[in-house]
XYZ file of C-alpha atoms in Angstrom:
405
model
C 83.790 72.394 112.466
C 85.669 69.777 114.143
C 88.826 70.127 111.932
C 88.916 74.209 111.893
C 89.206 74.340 116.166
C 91.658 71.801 115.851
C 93.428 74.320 113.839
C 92.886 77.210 115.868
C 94.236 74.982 118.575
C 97.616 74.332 116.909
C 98.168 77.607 116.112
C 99.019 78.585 119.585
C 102.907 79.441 120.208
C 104.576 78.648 123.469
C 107.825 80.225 124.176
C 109.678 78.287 127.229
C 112.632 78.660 129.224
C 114.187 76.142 130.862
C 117.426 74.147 132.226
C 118.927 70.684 130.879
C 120.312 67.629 132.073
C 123.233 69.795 132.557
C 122.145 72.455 134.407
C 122.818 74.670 131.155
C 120.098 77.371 130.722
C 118.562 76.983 126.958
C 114.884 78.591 125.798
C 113.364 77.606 122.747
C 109.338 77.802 120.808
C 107.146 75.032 120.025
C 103.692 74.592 119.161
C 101.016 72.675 121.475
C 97.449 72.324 122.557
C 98.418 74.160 125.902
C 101.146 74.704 128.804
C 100.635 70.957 130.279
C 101.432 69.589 126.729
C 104.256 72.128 126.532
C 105.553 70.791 129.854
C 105.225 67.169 129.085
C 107.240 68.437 125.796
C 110.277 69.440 127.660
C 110.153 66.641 130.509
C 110.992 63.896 127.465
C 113.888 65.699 126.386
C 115.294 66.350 129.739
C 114.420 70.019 130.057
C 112.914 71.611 133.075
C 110.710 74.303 132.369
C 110.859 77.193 134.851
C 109.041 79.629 132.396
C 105.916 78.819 129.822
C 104.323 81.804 127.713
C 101.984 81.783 125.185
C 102.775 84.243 122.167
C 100.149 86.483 121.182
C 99.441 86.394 117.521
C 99.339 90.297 116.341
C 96.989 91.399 114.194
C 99.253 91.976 111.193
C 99.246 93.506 107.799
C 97.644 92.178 104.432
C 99.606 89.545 102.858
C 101.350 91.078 98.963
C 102.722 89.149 96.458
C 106.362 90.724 97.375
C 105.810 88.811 101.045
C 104.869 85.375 99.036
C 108.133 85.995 96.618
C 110.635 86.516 99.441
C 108.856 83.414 101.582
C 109.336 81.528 98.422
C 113.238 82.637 97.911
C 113.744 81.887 101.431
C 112.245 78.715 101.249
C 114.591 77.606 98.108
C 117.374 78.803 99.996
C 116.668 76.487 102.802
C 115.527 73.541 100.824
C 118.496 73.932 98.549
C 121.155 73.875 101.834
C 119.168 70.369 103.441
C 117.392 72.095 105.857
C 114.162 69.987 106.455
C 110.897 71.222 104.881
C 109.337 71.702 108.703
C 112.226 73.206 110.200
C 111.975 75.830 107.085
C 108.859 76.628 107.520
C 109.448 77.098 111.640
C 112.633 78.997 110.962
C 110.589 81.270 108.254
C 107.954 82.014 109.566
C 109.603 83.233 112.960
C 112.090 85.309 111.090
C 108.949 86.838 109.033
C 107.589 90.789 110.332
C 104.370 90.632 109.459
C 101.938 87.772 111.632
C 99.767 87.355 108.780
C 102.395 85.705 107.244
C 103.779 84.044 110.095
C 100.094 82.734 110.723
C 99.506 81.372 107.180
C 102.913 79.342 107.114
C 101.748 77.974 110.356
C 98.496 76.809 108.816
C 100.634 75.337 105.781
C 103.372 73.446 108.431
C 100.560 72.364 110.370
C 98.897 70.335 107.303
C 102.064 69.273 106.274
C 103.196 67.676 109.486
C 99.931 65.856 109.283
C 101.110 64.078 106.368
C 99.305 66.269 103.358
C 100.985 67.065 100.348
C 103.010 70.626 100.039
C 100.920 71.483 97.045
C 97.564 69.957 98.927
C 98.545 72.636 101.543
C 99.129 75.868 99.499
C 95.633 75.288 97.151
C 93.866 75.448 100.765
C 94.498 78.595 100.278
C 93.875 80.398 96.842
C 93.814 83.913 97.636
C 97.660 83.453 97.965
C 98.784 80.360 95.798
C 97.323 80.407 92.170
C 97.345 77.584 90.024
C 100.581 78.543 88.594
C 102.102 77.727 91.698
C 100.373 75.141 92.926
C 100.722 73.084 89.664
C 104.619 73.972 89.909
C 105.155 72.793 93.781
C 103.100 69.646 92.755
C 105.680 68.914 89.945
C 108.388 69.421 92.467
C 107.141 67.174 94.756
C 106.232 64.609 92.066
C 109.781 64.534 90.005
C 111.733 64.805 93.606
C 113.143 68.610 92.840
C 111.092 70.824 94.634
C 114.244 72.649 95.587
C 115.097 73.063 91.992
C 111.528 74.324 91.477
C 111.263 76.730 94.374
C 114.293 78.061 93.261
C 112.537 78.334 89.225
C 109.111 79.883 90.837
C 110.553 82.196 93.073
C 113.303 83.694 90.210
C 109.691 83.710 88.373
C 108.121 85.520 90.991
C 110.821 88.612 91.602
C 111.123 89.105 88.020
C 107.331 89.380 88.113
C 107.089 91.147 90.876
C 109.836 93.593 89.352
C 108.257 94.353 86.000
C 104.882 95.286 88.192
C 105.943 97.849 90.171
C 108.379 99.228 87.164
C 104.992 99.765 85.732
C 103.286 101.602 88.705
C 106.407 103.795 89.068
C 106.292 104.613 85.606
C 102.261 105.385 86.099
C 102.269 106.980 89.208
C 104.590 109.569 88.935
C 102.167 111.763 86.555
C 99.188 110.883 88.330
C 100.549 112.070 91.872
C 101.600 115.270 90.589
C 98.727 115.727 88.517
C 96.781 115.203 91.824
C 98.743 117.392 93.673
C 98.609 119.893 90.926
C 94.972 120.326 91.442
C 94.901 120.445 94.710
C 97.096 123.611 94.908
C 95.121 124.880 91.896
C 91.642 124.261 94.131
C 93.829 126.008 96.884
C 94.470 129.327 94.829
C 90.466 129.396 93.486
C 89.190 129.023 96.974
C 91.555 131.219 99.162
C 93.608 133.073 97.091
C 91.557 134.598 94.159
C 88.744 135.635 95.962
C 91.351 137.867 97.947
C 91.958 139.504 94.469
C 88.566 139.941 93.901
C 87.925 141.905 96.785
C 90.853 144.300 95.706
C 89.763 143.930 92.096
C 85.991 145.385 93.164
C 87.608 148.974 93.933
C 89.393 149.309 91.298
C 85.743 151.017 89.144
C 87.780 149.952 85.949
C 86.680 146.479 83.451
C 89.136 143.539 83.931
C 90.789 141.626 81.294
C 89.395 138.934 80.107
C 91.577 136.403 81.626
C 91.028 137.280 85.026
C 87.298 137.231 84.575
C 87.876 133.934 83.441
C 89.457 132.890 86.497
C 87.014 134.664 89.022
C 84.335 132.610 87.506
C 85.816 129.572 87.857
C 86.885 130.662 91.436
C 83.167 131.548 92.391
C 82.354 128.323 90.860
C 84.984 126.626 93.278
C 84.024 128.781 96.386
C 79.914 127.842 96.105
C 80.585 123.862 94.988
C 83.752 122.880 96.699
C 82.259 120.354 98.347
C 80.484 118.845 95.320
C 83.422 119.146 93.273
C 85.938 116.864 95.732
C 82.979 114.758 96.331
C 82.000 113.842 93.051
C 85.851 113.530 92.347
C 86.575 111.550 95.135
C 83.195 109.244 94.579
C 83.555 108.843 91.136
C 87.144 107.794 91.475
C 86.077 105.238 94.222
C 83.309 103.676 92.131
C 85.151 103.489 89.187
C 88.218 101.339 90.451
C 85.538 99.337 92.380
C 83.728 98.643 89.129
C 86.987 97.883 87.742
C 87.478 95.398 89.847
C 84.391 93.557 89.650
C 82.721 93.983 86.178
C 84.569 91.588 83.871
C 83.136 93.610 81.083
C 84.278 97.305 82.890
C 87.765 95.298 83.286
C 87.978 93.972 79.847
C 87.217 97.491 78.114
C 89.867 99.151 80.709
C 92.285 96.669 79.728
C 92.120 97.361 75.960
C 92.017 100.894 76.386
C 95.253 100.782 78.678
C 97.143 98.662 75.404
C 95.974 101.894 73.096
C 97.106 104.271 75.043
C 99.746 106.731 73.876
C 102.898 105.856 75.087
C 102.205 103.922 78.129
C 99.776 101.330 75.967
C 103.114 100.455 74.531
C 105.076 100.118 77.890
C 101.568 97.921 79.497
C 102.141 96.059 75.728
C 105.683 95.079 76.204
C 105.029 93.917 79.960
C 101.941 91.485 79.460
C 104.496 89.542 76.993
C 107.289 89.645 79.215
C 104.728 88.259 81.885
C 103.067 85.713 79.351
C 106.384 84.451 78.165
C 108.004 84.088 81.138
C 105.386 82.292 83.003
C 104.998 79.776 79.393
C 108.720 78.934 80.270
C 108.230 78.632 83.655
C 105.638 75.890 83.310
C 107.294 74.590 80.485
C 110.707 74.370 82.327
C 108.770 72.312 85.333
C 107.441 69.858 82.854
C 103.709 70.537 82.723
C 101.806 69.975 79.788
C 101.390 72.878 77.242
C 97.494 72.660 77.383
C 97.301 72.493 81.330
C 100.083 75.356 81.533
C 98.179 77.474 79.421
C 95.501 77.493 81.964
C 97.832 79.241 84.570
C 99.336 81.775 81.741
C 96.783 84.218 80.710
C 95.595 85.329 84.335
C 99.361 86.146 84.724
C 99.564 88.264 81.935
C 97.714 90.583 84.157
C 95.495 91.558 81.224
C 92.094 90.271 80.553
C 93.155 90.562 76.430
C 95.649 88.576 76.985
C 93.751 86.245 79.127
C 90.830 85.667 76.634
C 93.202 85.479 73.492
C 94.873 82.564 75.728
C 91.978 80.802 76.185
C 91.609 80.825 72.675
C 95.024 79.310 72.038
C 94.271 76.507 74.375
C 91.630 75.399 72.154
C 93.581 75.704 69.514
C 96.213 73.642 70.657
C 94.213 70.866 72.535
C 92.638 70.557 68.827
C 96.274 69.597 67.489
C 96.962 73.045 65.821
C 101.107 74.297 66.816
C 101.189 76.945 69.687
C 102.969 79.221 67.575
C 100.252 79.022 65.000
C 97.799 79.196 67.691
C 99.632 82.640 68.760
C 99.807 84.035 65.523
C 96.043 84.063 65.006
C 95.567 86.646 67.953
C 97.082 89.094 66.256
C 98.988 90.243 69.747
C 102.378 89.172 69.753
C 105.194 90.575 67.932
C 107.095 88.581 65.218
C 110.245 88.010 67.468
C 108.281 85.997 69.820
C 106.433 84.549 67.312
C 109.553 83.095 65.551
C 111.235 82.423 68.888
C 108.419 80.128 69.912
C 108.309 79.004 66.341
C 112.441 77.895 66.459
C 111.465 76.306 70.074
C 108.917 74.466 68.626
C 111.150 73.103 65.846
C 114.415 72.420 68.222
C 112.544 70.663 71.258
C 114.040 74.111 73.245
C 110.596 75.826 73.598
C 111.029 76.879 77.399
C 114.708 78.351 76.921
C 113.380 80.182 73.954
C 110.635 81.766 75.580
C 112.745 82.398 78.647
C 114.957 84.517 76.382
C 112.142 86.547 74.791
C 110.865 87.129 78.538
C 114.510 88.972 78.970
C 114.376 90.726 75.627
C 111.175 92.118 76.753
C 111.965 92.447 80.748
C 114.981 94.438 79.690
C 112.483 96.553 77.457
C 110.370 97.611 80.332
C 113.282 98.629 81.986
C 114.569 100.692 79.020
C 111.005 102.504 78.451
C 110.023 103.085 82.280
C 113.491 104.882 82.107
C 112.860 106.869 79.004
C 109.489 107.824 80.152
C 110.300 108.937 83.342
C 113.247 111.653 81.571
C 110.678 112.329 79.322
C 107.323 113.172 81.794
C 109.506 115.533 84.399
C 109.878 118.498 81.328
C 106.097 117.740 80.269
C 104.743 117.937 83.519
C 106.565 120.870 84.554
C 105.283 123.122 81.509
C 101.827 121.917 82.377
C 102.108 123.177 85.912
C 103.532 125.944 84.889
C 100.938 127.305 82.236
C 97.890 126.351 84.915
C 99.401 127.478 87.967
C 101.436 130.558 85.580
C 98.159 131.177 83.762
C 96.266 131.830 86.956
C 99.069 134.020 88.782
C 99.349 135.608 85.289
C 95.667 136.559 84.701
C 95.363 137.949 88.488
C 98.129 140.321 87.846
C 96.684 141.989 84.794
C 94.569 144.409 86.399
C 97.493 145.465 88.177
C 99.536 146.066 85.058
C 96.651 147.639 83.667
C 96.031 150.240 86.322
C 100.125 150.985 86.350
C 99.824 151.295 83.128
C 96.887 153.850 83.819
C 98.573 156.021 86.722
């Protein structure tokens, strides 16, 4: 209890204007328990305060992986140019938009200018730092490159970070049209068609199939709206929550997404860009295969994946060779598998790897392409036969009774 107000304390910013020795008028930040501390500050280094004011700390948004990859790339920018690992953190996370970020650096700089360890610091806070990371900043610190590694983990992280919302673009795109496909179809059988029907009911003549059809659905719209965009809407909502949360609902999910038509392929091809490149990364850094493999299969971002790892870390912590290991999965491809296999043999397993990672990266990038030419024309003929069909079938009567007169 103690040590989390002590915290809380800390966090407070002061910003304070002032004049120096020479009369010059200078205004800076700085952290402190309150304004007498901030004061006492600014007397030591010759600087007379004539303003004090505490920063509020905004309630900001929710911290993504995209914030964590650019704080990383900044902070590899600074370390790599001398700046001091404090001073980067300061200069950071005052340059950052969003206060959740700005508030968890603080947390981080204020361990580590209590003498904890970098990597101590981030695995304080898991939600954020994974294992992968940690492990990486630890052998940073260890070695005496962390600059060299922050640069290696945040070139991880982009490319990452890339390949994941490639993937959501290329998934997306059908399912928001799709969505708003039915909503202007719900549109027409709730407003429009009835309309018809009133017009239709004069007419003392039988209507075409098709439109009947499309009344009855219309009726069926007009009396159940509200059960049909609830049980939409709720089934949707209790679906991605059991997603999330059943390992078992996840793992089935995740297999189906790898057999899908088309897109299984494209989910395919990313996991092993993600898998290989994260292998390298760990490899690169110098942690050992067994305790890397650990951080690679939940960044595959496929629970297949995931559990076939696991299965090639006992394999390999038993003696057998990790591209033997892979090969008895039965989920990677034969290029990786002799890429890993000519690593293995030439001491070169983490440039290997790395190079199957771009093979792979740059096939994401051709398929998300290709798919995206290839959906427009398919999901404009299936708009265009429902929302066609409809128009089409409420116009028959019409072309009947011309036909008539």
């Amino acid at each position: 209890m103690a040590t989390e107000k002590s915290k809380k304390i800390k966090e407070f910013v002061f910003e304070w204007e002032g004049k120096d020795r020479n009369g010059k008028q200078v205004r800076g930040e700085t952290r402190a328990v309150g304004e007498h501390q901030v004061q006492s500050m600014l007397r030591r280094q010759g600087v007379m305060s004539t303003k004090i004011k505490k920063r509020r700390m905004r309630a900001g948004k929710s911290i993504k992986p995209k914030d964590l990859a650019i704080f990383t790339r900044q902070l590899a920018t600074m370390m790599k140019a001398g700046v001091p690992l404090l001073q980067a953190f300061d200069i950071v996370g005052r340059g950052n938009p969003n206060p959740s970020v700005t508030k968890l650096l603080n947390d981080i700089r204020t361990d580590v200018e209590t003498g904890t360890s970098l990597s101590v610091a981030f695995r304080k806070f898991p939600l954020y730092f994974d294992n992968l990371y940690c492990n990486l900043i630890e052998a940073g610190e260890s070695a005496g490159i962390l600059d060299q590694l922050l640069d290696r983990l945040a070139v991880y992280m982009e490319k990452t970070e890339a390949i994941k919302s490639k993937i959501k673009s290329a998934l997306m795109y059908p399912i928001s049209v799709l969505i708003v496909a039915f909503v202007v179809t719900a549109v027409i059988m709730i407003f429009v068609v009835p309309a018809f029907k009133e017009v239709f009911s004069n007419f003392g003549a039988d209507l075409p199939a098709p439109t009947l059809v499309v009344i009855a659905i219309s009726e069926i719209f007009v009396k159940y709206w509200w059960l049909i965009f609830g049980a939409i809407g709720g089934g949707f909502y209790f679906f991605m929550q059991a997603w999330r949360r059943n390992e078992k609902m996840q793992h089935v999910m995740d297999r189906i997404m790898l057999k899908m038509p088309i897109f299984g392929v494209l989910v395919d091809k990313s996991c092993i860009a993600r898998w290989t490149r994260t292998l390298s990364t760990m490899f690169a850094a110098g942690v050992p295969l067994v305790e890397a493999l650990d951080s690679v299969g939940g960044a595959a971002g496929n629970s297949v994946y995931e559990i076939a790892t696991k299965k090639i870390q006992q394999e390999v912590s038993t003696g057998t060779a990790l591209t033997v290991a892979m090969t008895n999965t039965n989920l990677f491809p034969s290029m990786v598998l002799q890429m890993c296999s000519i690593g293995e043999e030439s001491g070169s397993i983490d440039h290997m790897l790395g190079k199957a990672a771009d093979f792979y990266e740059a096939e994401v990038d051709d398929m998300v392409a290709g798919i995206s030419s290839l959906m427009e024309p398919i999901i404009i003929v299936i708009l265009g036969v429902v929302i066609g069909g409809i128009v089409v079938a409420m116009y028959l009567p019409i072309f009947k009774l011309g036909q008539v007169v």
